[in-house]
Short mmCIF file of C-alpha atoms in Angstrom, two decimals:
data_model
loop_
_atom_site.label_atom_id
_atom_site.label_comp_id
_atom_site.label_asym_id
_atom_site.label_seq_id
_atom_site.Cartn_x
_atom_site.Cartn_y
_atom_site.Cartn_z
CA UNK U 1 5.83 16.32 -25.97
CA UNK U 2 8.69 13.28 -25.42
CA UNK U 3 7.48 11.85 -22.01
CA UNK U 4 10.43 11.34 -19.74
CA UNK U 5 11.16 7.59 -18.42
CA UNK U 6 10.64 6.69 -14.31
CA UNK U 7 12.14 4.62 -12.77
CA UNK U 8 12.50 3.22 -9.02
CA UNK U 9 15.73 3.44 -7.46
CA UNK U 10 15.03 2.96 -4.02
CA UNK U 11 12.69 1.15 -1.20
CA UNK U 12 11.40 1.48 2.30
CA UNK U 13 9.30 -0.75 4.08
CA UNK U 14 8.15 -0.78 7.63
CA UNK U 15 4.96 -3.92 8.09
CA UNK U 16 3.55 -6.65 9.70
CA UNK U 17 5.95 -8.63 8.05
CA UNK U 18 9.18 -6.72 9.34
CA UNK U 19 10.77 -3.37 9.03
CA UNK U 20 13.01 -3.53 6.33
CA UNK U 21 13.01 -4.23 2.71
CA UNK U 22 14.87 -7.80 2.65
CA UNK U 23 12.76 -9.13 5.55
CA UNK U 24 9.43 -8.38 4.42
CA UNK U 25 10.24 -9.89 1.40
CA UNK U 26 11.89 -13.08 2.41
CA UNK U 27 8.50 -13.62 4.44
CA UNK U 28 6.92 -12.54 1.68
CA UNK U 29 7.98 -14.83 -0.42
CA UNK U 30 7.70 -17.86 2.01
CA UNK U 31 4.21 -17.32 2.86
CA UNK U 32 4.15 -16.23 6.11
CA UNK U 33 1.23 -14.22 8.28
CA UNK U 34 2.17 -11.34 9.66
CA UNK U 35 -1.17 -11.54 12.01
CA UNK U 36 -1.75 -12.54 15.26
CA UNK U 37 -3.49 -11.37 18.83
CA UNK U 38 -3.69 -7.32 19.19
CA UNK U 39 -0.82 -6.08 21.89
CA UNK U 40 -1.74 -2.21 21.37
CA UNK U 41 -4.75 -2.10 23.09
CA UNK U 42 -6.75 -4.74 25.04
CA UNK U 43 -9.73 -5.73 22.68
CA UNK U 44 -11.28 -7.40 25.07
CA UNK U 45 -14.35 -6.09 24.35
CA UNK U 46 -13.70 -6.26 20.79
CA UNK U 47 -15.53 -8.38 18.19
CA UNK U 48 -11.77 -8.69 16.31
CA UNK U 49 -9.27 -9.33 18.96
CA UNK U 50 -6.38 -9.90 16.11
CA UNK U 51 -4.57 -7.62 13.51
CA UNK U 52 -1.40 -7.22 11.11
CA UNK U 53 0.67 -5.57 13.56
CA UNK U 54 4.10 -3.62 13.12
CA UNK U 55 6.23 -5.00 15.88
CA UNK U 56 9.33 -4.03 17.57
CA UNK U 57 9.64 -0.25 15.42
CA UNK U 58 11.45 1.85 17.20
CA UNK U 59 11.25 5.27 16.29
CA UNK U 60 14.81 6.64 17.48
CA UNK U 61 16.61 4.04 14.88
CA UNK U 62 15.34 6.79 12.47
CA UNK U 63 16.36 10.03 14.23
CA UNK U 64 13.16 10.82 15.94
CA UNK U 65 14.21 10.75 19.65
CA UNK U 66 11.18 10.34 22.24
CA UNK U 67 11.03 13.97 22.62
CA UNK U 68 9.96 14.30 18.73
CA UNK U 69 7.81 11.60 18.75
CA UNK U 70 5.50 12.73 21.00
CA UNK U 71 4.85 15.46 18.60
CA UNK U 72 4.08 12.67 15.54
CA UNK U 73 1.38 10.30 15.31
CA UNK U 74 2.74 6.74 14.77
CA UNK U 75 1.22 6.77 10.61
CA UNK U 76 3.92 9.73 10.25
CA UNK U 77 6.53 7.96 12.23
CA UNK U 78 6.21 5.20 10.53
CA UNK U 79 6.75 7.33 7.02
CA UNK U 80 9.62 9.04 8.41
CA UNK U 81 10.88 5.23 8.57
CA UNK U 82 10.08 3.87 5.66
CA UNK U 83 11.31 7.15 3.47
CA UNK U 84 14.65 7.48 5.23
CA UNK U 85 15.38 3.75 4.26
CA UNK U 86 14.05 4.01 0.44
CA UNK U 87 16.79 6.98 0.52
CA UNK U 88 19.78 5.60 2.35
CA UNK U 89 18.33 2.88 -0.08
CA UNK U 90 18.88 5.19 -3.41
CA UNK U 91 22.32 6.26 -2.27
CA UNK U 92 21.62 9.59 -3.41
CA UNK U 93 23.51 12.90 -1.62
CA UNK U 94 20.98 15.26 -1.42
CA UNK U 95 23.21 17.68 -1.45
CA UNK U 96 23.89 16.92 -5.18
CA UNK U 97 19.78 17.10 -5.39
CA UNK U 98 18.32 20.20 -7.44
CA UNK U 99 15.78 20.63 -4.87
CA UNK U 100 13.37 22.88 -6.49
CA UNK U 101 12.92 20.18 -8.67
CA UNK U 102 12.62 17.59 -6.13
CA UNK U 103 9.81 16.65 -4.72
CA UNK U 104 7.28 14.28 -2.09
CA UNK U 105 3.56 12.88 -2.74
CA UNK U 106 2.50 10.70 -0.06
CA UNK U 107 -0.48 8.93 0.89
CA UNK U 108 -2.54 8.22 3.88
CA UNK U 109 -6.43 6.97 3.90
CA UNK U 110 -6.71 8.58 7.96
CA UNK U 111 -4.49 10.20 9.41
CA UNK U 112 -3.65 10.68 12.73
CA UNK U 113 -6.79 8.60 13.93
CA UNK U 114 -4.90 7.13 17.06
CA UNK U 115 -4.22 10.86 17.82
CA UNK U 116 -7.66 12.14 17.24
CA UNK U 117 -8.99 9.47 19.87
CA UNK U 118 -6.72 10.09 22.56
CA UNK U 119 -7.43 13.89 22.45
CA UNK U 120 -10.98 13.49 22.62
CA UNK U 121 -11.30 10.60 25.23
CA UNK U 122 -9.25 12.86 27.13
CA UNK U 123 -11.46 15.83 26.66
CA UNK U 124 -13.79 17.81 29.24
CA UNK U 125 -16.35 20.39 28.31
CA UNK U 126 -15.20 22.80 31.19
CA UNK U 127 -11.97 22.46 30.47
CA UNK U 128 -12.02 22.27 26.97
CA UNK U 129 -7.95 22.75 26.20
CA UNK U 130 -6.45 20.23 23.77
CA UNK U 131 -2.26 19.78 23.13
CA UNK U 132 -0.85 22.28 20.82
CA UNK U 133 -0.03 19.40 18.71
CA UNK U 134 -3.70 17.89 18.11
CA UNK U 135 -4.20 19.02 14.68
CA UNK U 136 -0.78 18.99 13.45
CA UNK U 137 -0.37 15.53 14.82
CA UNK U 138 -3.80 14.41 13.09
CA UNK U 139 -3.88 15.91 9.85
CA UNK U 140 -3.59 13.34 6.98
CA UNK U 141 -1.18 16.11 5.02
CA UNK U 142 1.49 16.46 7.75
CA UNK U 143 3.94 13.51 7.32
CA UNK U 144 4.50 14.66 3.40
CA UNK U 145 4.78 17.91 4.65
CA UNK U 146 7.05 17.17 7.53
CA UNK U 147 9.32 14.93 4.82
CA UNK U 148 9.93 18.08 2.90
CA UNK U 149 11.22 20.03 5.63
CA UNK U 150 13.41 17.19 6.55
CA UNK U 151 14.79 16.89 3.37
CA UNK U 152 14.29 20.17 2.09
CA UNK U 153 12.56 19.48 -0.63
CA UNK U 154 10.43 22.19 -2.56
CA UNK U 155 8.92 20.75 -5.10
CA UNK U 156 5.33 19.21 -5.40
CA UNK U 157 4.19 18.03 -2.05
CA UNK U 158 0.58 17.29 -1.47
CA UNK U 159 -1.37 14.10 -0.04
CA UNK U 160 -3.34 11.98 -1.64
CA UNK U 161 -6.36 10.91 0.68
CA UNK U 162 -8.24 8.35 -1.95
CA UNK U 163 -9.21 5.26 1.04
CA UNK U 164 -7.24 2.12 0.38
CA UNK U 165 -6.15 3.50 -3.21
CA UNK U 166 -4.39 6.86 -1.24
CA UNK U 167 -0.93 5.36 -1.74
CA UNK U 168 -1.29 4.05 -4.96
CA UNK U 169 -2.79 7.50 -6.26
CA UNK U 170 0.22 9.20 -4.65
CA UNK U 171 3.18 6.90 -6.59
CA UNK U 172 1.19 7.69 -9.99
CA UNK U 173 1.08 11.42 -9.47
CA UNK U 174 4.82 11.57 -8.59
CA UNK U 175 5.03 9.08 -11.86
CA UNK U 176 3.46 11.73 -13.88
CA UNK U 177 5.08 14.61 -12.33
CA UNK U 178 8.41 13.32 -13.66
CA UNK U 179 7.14 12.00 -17.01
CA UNK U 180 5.85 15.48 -17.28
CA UNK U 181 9.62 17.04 -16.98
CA UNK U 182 8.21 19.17 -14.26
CA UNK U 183 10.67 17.14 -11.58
CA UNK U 184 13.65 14.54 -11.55
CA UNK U 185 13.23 12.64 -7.94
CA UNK U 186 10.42 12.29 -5.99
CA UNK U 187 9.50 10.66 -2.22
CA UNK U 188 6.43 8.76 -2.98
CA UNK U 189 4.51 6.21 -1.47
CA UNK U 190 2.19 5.78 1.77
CA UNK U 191 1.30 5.44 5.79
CA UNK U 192 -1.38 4.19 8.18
CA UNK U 193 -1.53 3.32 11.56
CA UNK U 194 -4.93 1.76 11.56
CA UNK U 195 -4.58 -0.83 14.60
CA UNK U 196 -6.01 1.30 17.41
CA UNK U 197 -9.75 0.85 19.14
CA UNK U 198 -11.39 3.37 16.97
CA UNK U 199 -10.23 2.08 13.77
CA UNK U 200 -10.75 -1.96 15.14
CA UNK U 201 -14.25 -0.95 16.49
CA UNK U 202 -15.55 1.06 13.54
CA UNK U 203 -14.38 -1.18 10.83
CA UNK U 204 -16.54 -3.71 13.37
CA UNK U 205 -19.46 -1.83 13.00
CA UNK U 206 -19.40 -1.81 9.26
CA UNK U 207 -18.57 -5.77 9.15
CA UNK U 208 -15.57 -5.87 7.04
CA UNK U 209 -13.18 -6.86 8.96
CA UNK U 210 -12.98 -10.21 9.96
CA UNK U 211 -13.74 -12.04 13.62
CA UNK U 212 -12.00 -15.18 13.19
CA UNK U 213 -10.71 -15.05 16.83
CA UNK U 214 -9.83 -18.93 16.87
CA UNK U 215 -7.29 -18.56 13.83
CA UNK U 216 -5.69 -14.88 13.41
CA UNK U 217 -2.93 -16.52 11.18
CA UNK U 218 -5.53 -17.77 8.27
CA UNK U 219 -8.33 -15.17 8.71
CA UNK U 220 -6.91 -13.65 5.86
CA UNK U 221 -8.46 -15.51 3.28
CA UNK U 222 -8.30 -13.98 -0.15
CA UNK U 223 -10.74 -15.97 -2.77
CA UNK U 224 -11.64 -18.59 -0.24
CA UNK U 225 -14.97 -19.43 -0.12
CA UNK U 226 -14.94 -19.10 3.63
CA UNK U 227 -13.64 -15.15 3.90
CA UNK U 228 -15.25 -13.29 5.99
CA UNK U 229 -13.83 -9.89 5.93
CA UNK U 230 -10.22 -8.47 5.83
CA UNK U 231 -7.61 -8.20 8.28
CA UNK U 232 -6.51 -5.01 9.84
CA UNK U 233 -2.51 -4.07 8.67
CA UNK U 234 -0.58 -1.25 9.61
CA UNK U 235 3.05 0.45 8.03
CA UNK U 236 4.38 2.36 5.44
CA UNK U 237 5.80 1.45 2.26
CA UNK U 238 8.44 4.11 0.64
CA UNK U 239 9.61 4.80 -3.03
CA UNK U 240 12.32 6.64 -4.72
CA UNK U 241 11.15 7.68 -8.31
CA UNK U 242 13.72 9.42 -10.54
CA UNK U 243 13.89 10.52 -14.12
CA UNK U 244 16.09 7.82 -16.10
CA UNK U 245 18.89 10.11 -17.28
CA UNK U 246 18.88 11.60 -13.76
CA UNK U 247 19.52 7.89 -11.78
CA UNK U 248 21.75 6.92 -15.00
CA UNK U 249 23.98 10.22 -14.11
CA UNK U 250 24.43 9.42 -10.46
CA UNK U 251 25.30 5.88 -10.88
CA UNK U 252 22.29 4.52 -9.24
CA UNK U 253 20.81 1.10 -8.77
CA UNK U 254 17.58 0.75 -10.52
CA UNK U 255 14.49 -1.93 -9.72
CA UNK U 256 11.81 -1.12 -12.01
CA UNK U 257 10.89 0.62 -14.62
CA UNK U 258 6.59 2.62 -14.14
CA UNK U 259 5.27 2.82 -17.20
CA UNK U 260 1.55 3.32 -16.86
CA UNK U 261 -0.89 4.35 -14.19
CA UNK U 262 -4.87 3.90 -14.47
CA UNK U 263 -7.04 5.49 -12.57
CA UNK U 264 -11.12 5.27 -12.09
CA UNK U 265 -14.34 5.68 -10.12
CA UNK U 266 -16.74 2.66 -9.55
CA UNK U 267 -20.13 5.73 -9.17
CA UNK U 268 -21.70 2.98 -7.16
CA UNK U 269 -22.01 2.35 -3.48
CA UNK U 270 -20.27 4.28 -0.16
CA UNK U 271 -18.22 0.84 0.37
CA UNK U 272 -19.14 -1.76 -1.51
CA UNK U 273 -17.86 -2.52 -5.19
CA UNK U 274 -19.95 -2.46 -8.22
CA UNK U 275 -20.62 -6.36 -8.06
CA UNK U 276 -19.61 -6.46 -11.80
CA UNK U 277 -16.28 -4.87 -11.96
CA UNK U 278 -16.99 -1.97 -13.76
CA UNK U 279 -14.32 0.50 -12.13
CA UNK U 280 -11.92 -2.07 -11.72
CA UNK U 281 -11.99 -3.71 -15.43
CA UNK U 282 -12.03 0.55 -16.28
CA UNK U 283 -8.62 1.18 -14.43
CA UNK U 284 -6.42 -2.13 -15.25
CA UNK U 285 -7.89 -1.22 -19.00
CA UNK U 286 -6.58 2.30 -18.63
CA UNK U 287 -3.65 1.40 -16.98
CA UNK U 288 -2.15 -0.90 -19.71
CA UNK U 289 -3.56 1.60 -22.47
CA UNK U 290 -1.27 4.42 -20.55
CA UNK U 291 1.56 2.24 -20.66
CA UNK U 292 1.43 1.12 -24.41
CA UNK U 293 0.94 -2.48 -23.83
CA UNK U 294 -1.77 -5.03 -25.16
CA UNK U 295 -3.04 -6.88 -22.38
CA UNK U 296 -1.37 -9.95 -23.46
CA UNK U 297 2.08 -8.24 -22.48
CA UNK U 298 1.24 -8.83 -19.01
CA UNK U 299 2.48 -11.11 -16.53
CA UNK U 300 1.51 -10.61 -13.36
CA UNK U 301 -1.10 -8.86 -11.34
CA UNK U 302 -0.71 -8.01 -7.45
CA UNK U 303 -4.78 -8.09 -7.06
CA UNK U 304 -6.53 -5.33 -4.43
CA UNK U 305 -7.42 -8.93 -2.91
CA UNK U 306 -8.74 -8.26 0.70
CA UNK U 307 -10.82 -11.40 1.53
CA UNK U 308 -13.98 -9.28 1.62
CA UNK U 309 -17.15 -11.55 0.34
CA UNK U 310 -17.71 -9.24 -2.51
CA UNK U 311 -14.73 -7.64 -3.47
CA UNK U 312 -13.20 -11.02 -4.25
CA UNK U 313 -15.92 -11.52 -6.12
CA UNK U 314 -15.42 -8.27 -8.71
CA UNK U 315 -11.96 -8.21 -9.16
CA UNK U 316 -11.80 -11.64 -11.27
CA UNK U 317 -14.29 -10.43 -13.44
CA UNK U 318 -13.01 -7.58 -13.90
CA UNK U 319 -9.75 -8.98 -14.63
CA UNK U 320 -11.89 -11.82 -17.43
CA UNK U 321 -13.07 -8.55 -18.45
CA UNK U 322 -10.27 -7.34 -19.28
CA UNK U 323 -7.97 -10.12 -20.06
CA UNK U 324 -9.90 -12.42 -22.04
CA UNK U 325 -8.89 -15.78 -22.73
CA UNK U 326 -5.29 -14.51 -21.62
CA UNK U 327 -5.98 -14.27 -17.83
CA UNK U 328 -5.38 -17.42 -17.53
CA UNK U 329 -1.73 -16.84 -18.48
CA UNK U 330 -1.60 -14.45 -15.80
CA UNK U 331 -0.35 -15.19 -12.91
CA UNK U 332 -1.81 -13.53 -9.66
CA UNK U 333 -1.24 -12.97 -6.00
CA UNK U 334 -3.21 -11.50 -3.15
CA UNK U 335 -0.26 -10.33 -0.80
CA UNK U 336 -2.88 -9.21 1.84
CA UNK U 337 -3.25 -12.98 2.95
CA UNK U 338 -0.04 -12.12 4.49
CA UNK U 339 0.38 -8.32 5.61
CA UNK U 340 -3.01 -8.06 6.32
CA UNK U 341 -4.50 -4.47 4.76
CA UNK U 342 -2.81 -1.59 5.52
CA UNK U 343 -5.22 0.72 4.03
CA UNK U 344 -4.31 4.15 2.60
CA UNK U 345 -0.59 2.76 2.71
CA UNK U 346 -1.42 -0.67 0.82
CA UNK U 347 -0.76 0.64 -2.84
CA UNK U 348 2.76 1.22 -1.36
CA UNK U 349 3.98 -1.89 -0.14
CA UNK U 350 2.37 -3.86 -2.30
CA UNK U 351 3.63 -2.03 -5.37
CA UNK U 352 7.49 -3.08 -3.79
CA UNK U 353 6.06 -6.54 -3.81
CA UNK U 354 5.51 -6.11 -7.54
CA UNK U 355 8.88 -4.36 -8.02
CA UNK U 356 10.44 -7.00 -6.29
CA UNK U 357 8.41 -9.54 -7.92
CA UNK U 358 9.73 -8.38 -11.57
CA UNK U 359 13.65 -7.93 -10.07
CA UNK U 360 13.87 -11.05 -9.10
CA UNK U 361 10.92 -13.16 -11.17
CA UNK U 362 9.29 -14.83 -8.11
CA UNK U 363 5.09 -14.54 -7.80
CA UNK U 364 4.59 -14.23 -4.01
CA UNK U 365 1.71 -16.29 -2.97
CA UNK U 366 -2.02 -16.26 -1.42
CA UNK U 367 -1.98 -17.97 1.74
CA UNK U 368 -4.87 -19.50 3.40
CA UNK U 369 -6.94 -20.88 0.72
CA UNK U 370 -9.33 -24.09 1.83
CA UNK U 371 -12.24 -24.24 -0.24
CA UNK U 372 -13.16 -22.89 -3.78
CA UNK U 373 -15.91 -20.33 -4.30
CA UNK U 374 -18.15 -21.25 -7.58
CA UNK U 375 -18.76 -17.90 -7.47
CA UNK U 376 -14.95 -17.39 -8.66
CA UNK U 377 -13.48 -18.62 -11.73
CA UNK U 378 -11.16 -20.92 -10.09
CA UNK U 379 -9.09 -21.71 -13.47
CA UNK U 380 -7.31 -17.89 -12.44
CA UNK U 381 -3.75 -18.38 -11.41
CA UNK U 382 -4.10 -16.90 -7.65
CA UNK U 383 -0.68 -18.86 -6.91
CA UNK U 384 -2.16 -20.18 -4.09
CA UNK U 385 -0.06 -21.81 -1.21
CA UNK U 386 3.58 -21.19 -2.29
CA UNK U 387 5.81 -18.96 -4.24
CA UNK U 388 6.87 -19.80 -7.61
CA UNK U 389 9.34 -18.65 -9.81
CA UNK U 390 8.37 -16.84 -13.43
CA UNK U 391 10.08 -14.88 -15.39
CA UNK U 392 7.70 -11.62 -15.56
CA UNK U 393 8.44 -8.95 -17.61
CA UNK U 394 5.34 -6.51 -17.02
CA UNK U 395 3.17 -6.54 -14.05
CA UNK U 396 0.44 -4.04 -12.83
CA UNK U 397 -0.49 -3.89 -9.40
CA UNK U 398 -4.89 -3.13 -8.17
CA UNK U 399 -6.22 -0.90 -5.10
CA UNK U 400 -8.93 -0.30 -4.64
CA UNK U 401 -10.75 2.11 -2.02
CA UNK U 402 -14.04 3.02 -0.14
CA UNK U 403 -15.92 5.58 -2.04
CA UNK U 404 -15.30 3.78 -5.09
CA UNK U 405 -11.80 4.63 -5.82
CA UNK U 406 -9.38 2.74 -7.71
CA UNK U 407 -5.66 3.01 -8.75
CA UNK U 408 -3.55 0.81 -10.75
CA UNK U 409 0.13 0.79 -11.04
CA UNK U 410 1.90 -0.93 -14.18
CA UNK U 411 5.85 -1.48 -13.97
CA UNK U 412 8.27 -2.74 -16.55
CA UNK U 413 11.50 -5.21 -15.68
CA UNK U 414 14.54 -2.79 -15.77
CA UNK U 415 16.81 -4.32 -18.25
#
């Protein structure tokens, strides 16, 4: 069968690094950290006292009064957010919208975790009564489900719950489900509100997050020699995805063009990564196959990236496995430096990085980098530092998640 053409006509963002598209780009772009000391909670007692926090969001700019709110955790809030800007974004009338064939695929990693705390630090065993609202408010399907009621949209609508890969699993599902001809416009993307004292303390336990107290701003540290875990991030990032014809009838404004998607299973360890990037080089191989490209037709490659001791290890590797002698063409950028790691929403706002990234040929950089690791092949492009301009025709974009899950995204200039 003739596999339809997807394209992005519209973006949402809501992260440590503002709450709108043109902001968390322009900070993007100039290298700035979106981290600092935790305001949500006191961490005190804390071994991390710092995250990637998503300041000043206020939930009544996007129609959810206080009333509502208190019926939504703060990940779906936060995709309410980020989806209703990615549509006023699109310009589409949904009215004009063949809603049977429209549809929402949406990722989160947790859930309502904040949620799930409160109710049980609250609970007493003889007076075991929780809020009507506990497991609506908690489930990790509820905010794609909740979109599709907003919008009244009937077509596919499930979540993707794949660790830090969930949102990047969700945009290539909706990808296929339109390449496919079994929709025309989809709500993709993802959510997490990880920031809260269960999420701080149990990444803690497992030591991968990082505890440099002295220096939120650079604790980041993607491919530095001195990393010592990642940063905690919170948001949502939002995508429109229509069938070509379908944006080309209405007139829209399009970004990018997906072309590909890969996706694989490292079969190796609860957390860690296979230490020789065998999942990884899988899914970037799979990815550009899926696409019809040789790896030398890409560009640029927004890496997973998290400033974990092994993980930035694997992924250049991987990417030598892959690449060849051509990696070092590539250019590459570890955005997480900045918005610290949003988890199961990640794959989201870093794949409008990438979109952006081709739109306007600019490789965002990787902040915070001091001291080479020999264990890393330090010839790689990681545009450390600053921004720089390239004209960059294909990109794909890496996540990768607990459980050994990875996802890659690979998007075509629209031209």
């Amino acid at each position: 069968m003739e596999l339809k053409r997807v394209v992005v006509t519209g973006l949402g963002a809501i992260s440590p690094l503002g709450n709108s598209v043109d902001l968390f780009w322009e900070n993007l772009k100039n290298g700035v950290s979106g981290c600092g000391p935790i305001t949500k909670f006191d961490p005190q007692f804390h071994k991390t006292k710092f995250a990637c926090e998503v300041r000043d969001f206020d939930p009544a700019g996007y129609g959810i009064d206080r009333k509502e709110a208190r019926k939504h955790d703060l990940f779906t809030q936060f995709a309410f957010a980020a989806a209703a800007q990615a549509m006023e974004d699109s310009g589409v009338n949904t009215d004009q919208l063949d809603k049977n064939r429209s549809g929402i695929i949406w990722g989160s990693g947790i859930g309502g975790l904040q949620t799930f705390f409160e109710e049980v630090q609250a609970y007493k065993p003889e007076r075991p009564q929780f809020t009507p609202f506990f497991i609506p408010k908690m489930i990790a399907n509820i905010a794609g489900g909740l979109l599709s009621i907003k919008y009244g949209f009937r077509g596919p609508n499930y979540t993707t719950v794949t660790a830090c890969a969930s949102a990047s699993h969700a945009i290539i599902e909706a990808f296929n489900k339109i390449r496919l001809g079994q929709v025309e416009f989809m709500i993709t993307g993802g959510s997490e509100a990880g920031v809260n004292e269960a999420a701080m303390a149990g990444f803690n336990s497992m030591r991968a997050i990082s505890t440099r107290n002295d220096d939120p701003a650079t604790a980041s540290r993607p491919f530095d020699k001195d990393r010592d875990g990642f940063v905690m991030g919170e948001g949502a990032g939002a995508l429109i995805l229509e069938e070509y014809g379908h944006a080309v009838r209405r007139g829209a404004k399009i970004y990018a063009e997906i072309i590909g998607g890969g996706m694989s299973a490292d079969a190796y360890h609860m957390t860690a990564p296979d230490p020789e990037g065998t999942g990884a080089r899988l899914v970037m191989k799979w990815a550009v196959e899926d696409a019809g490209l040789s790896v030398t037709d890409v560009d640029y490659i927004n890496v997973h990236g998290t400033s974990t001791p092994l993980g930035d290890i694997a992924e250049p590797k991987a990417i030598l496995g892959v690449f060849g002698d051509h990696a070092y063409q590539l250019s590459i950028s570890a955005t997480k430096s900045m918005t610290g790691h949003l988890l199961g929403a990640a794959g989201a706002i870093e794949a409008i990085a990438t979109v952006l990234s081709l739109r306007d040929g600019i490789i965002p950089p990787t902040i915070n980098h001091f001291t080479d690791d020999p264990e890393i092949d330090n010839r790689l492009d990681f545009t450390f530092h600053k921004a720089k301009k390239r004209d960059i025709r294909i990109a794909i974009s890496n996540t990768f998640g607990f459980g050994g899950h990875n996802a890659t995204l690979a998007l075509k200039k629209f031209a």
